[in-house]
Coordinates of C-alpha atoms and ligand atoms in Angstrom, one line a residue:
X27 CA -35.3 113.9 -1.0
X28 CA -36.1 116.8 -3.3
X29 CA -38.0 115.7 -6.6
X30 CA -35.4 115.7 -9.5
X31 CA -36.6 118.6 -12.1
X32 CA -38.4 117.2 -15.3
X33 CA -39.1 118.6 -18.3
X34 CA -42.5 118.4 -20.5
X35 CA -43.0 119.9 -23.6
X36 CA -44.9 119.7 -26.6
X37 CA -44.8 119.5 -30.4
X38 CA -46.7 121.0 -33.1
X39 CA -46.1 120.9 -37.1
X40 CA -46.8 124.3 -38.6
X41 CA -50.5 124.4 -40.0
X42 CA -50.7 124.8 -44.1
X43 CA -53.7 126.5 -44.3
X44 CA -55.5 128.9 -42.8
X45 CA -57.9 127.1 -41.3
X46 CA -54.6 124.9 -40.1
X47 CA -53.4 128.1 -38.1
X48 CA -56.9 129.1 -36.5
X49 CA -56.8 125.8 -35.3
X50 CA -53.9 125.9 -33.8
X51 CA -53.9 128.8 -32.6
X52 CA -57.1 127.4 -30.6
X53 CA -55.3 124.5 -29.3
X54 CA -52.4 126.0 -28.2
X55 CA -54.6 127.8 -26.0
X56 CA -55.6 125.0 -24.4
X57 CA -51.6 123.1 -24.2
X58 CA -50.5 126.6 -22.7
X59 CA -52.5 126.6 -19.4
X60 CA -50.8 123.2 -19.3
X61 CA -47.3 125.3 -18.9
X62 CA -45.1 123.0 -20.8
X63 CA -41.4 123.9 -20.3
X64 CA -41.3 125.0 -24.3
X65 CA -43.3 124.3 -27.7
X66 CA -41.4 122.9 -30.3
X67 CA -41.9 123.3 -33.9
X68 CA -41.2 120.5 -36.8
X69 CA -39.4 121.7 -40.0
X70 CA -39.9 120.0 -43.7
X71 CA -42.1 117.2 -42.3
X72 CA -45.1 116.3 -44.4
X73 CA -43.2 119.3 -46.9
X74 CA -44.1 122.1 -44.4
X75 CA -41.2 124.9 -44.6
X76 CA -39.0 127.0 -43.0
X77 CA -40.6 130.0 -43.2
X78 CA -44.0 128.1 -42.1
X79 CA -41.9 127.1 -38.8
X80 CA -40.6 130.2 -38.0
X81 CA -43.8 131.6 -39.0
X82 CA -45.2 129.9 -35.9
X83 CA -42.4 129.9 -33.5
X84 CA -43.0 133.9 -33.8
X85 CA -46.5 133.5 -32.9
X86 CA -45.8 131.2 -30.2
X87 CA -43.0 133.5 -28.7
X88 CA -45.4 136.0 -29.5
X89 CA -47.6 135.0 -26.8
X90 CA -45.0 134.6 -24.4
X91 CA -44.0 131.3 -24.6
X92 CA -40.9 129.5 -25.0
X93 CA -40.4 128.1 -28.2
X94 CA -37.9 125.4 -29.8
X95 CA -37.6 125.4 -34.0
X96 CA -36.7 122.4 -35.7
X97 CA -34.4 122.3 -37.9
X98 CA -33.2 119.8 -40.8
X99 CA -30.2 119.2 -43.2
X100 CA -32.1 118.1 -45.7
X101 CA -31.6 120.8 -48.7
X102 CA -29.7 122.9 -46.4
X103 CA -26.8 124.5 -46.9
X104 CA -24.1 126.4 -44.7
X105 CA -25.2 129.7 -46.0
X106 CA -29.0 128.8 -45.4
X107 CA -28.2 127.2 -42.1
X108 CA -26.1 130.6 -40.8
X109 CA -29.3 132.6 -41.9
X110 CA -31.4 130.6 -40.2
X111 CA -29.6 130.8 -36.8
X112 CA -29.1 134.7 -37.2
X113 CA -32.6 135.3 -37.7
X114 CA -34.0 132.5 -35.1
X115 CA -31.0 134.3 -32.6
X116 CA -32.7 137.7 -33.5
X117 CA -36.1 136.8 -32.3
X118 CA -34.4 136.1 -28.8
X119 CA -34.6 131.9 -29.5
X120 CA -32.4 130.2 -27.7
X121 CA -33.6 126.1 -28.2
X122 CA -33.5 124.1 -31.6
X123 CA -34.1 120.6 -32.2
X124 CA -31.4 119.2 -34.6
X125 CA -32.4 116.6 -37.2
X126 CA -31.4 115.4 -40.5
X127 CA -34.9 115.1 -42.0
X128 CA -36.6 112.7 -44.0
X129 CA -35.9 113.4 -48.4
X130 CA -39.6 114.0 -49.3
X131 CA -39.9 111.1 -52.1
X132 CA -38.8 112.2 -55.5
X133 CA -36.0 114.5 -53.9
X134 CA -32.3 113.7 -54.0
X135 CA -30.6 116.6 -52.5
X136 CA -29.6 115.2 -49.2
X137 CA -27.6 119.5 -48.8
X138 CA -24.7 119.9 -47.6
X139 CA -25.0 118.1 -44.2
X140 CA -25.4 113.8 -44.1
X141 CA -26.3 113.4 -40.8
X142 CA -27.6 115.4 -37.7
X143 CA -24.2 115.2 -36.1
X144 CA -22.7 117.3 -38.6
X145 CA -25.4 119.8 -38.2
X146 CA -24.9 120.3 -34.8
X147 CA -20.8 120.5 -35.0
X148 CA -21.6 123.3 -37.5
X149 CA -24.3 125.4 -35.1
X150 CA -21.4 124.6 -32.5
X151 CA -19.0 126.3 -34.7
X152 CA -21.1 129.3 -36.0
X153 CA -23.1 129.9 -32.1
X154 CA -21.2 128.9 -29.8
X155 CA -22.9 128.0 -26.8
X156 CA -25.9 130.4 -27.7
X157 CA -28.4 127.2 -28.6
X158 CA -29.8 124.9 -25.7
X159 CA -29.5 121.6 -28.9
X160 CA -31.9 118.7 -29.0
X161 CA -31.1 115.6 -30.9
X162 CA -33.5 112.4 -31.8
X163 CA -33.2 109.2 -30.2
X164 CA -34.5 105.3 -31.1
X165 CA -34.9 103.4 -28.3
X166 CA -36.0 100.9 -31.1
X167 CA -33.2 102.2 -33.2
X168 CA -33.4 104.3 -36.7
X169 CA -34.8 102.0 -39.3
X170 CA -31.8 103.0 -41.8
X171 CA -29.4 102.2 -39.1
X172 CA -26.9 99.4 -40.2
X173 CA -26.9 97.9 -36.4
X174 CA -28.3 98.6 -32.9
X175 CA -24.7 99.1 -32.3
X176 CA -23.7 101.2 -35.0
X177 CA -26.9 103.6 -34.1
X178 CA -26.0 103.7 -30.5
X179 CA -22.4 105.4 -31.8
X180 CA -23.8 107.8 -34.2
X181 CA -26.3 108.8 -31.6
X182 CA -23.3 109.4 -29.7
X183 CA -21.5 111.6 -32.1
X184 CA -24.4 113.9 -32.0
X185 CA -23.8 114.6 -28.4
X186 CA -20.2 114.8 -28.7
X187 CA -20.7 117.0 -31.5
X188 CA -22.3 119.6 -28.8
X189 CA -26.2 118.4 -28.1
X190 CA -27.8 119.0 -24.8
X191 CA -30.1 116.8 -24.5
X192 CA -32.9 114.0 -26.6
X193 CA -36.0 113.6 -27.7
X194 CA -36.9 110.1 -28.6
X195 CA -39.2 108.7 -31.4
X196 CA -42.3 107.4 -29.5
X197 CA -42.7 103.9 -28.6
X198 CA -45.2 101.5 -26.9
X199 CA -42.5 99.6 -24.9
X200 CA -40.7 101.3 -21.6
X201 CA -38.0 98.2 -22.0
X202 CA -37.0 99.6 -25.3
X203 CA -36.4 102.9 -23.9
X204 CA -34.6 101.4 -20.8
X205 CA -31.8 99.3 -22.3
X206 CA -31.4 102.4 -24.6
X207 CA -30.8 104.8 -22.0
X208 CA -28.6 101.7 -20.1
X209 CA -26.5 101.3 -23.9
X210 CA -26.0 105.1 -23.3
X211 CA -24.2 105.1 -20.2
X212 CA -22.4 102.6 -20.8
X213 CA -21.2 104.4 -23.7
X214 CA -20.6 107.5 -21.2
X215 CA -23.6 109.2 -22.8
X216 CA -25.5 110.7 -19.6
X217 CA -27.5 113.6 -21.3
X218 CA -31.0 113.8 -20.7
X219 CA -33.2 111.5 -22.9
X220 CA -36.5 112.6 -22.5
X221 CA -39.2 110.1 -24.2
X222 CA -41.4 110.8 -27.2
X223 CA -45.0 110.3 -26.7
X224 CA -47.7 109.6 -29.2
X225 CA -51.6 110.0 -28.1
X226 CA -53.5 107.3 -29.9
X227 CA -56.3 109.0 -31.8
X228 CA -56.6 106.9 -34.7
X229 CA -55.5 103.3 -35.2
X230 CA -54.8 104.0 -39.1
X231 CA -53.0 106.9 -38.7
X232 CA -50.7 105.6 -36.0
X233 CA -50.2 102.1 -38.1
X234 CA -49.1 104.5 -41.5
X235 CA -46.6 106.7 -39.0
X236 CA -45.3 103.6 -37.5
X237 CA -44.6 101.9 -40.5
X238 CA -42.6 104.8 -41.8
X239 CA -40.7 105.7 -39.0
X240 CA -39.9 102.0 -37.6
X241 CA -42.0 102.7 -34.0
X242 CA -43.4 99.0 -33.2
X243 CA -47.1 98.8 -32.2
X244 CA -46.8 95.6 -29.9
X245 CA -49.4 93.0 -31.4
X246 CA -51.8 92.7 -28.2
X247 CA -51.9 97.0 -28.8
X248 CA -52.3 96.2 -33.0
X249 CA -54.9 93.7 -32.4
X250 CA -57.3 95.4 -29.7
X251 CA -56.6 98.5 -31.8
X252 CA -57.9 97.1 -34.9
X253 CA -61.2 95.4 -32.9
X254 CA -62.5 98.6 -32.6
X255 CA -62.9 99.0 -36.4
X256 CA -64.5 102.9 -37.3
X257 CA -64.8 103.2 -33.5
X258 CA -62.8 106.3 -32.5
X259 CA -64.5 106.8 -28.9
X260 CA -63.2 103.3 -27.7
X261 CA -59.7 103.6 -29.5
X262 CA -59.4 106.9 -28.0
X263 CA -60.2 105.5 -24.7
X264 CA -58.2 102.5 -24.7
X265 CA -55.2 104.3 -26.4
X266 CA -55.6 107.2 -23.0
X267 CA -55.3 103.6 -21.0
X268 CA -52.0 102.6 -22.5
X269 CA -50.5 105.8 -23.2
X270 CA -51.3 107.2 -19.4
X271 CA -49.9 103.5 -17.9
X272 CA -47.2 103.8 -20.4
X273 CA -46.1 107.9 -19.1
X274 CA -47.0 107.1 -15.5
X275 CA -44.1 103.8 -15.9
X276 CA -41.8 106.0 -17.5
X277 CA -41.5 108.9 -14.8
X278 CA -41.5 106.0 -12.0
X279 CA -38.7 104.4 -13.4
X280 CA -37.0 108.2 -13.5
X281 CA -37.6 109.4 -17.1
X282 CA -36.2 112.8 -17.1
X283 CA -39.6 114.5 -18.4
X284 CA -42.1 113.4 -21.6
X285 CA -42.5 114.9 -24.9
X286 CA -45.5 115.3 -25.9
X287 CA -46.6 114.9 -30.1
X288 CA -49.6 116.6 -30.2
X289 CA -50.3 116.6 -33.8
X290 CA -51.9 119.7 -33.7
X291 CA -54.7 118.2 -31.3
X292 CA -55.0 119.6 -27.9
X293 CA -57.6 117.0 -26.4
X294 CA -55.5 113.6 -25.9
X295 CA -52.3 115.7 -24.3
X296 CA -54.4 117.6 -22.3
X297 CA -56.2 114.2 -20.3
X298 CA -52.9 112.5 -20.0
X299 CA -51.3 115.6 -18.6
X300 CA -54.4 115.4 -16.0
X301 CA -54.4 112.0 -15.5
X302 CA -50.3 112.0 -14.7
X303 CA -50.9 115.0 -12.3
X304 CA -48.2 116.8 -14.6
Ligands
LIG2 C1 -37.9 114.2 -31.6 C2 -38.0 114.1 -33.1 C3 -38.3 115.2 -33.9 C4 -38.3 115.1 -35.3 N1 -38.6 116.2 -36.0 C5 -38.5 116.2 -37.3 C6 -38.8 117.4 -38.1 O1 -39.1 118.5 -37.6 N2 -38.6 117.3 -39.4 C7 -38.3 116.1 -40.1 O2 -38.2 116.1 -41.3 N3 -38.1 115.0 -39.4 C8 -38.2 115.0 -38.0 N4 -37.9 113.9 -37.3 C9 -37.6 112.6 -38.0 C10 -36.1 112.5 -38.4 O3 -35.7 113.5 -39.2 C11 -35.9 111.2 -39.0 O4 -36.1 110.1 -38.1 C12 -34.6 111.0 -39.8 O5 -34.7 109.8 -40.5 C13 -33.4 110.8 -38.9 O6 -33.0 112.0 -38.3 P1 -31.9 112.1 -37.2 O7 -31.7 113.5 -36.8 O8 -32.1 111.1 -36.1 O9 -30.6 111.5 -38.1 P2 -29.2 111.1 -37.8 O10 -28.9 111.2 -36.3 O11 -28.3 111.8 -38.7 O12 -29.3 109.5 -38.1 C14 -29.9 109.1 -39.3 C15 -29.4 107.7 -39.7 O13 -28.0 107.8 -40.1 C16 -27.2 107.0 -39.3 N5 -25.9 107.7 -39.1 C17 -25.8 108.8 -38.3 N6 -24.5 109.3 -38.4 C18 -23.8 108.4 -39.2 C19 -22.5 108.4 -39.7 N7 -21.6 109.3 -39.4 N8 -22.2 107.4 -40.6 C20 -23.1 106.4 -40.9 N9 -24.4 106.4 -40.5 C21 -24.8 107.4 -39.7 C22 -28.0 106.7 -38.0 O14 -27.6 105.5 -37.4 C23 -29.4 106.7 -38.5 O15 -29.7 105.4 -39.1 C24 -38.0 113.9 -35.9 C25 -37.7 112.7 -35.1 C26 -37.7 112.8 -33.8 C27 -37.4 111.6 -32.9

């Protein structure tokens, strides 16, 4: 039987600073002899901007890799939005990952879009076919959704609205990701959901992030985490433990690929894609 094709790929945000971009620049290096089927790029997250994304989709295409932008509805408009796809179609891009973004606190323009769906209906509309569309997926469900059922639909819509394929917020648990992908096709949804995967570097960082995006850190992970106190060697190594048992579970059970969120740091993705003999 012929090994079903899986894609891995991996995300950056764009650096703020040049020091941000040399390194970078230095650990996209590294990722690259990796040869990850595409880079993507956040937009708005942590209040980086368009032109900060684009800035380094450019280089990355630059180099001769394929590239994915994100993009968000938040503050967008239809005029900003077609601009956006003509010049991301002039520099040859043919990959986006649709979101709706996160209002940076103290903002209250939401723009002209509500909700990803809508976003990708309108790239539909204005490009045709032209974009290969990524959406986001919560195998533990959106933390603003009213009901698992409820967030299972409006994932839905996305894809019905024209999307390709899914990313998925990261999680510690395969079973969450499992009965998602089951909901899905029972619900006739039988795109590719490719899981999101965090590296554990730090235990504070990943406690902050998982509080404000609603990924659950299992309490045996929490508490071993937290033993290690300022000790980064050990959570590093313990977090390559879980994370590598975690990937290898996954693409047994026939996860369509991984997604790798690099946060800008080529070490932890670069030992997991060596331990999974990716
Ligand atoms: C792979 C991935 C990449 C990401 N990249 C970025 C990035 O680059 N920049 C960034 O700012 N953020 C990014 N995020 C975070 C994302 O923007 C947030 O999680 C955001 O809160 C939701 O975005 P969404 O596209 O999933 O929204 P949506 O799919 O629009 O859903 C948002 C919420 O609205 C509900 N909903 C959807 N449609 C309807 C409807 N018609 N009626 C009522 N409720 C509805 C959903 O159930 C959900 O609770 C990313 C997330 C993932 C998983």
């Amino acid at each position: 039987m012929t090994e079903p094709q899986r894609l891995f790929s991996i995300e950056f945000f764009p650096p703020r600073t040049p020091e941000g971009v040399l390194k970078l620049r230095a650990a996209r290096r590294q990722l690259a002899q990796l040869s990850p089927a595409f880079f993507s790029v956040t937009f708005g997250a942590g209040g980086s901007t368009r032109e900060g994304t684009l800035a380094t989709v450019v280089e990355i295409l630059g180099e001769g890799l394929a590239a994915a932008p994100h993009i968000s509805c938040v503050s967008s408009t239809r005029e900003n939005i077609r601009e956006v796809l003509s010049q991301y179609r002039g520099h040859g891009i043919r990959h986006l990952v649709a979101l709706r973004g996160d209002l940076p606190s103290g903002t209250v323009d939401a723009g002209e879009f509500r909700y990803a769906s809508e976003l990708v209906a309108f790239i539909r509309q204005e490009t045709g076919d032209w974009f290969h569309i990524d959406v986001a997926a919560y195998p533990e469900y959106h933390p603003q959704a009213r009901s698992p059922g409820d967030d299972l639909l409006n994932f839905k819509r996305k894809i019905d609205a024209g999307a390709n394929s899914a990313i998925t917020q990261y999680f510690f648990n395969a079973d969450a990701y499992w009965q998602f992908v089951e909901a899905c096709e029972e619900e006739g949804v039988s795109v590719p959901i490719v899981p999101g995967i965090m590296p554990i570097a730090s235990y504070a960082k990943l406690a902050r992030f998982s509080d404000a995006c609603g990924a659950e850190i299992p309490r045996w992970l929490r508490r071993k985490l937290e033993s290690y106190g300022d000790d980064s060697v050990s959570i590093r190594a313990f977090g390559l433990d879980v994370v590598t048992r975690l990937c290898a579970d996954l693409l047994e059970g026939g996860a369509p690929g991984l997604h790798f969120y690099t946060l800008n740091q080529a070490a932890l993705t670069t030992t997991l894609w060596q331990r999974l003999g990716i």
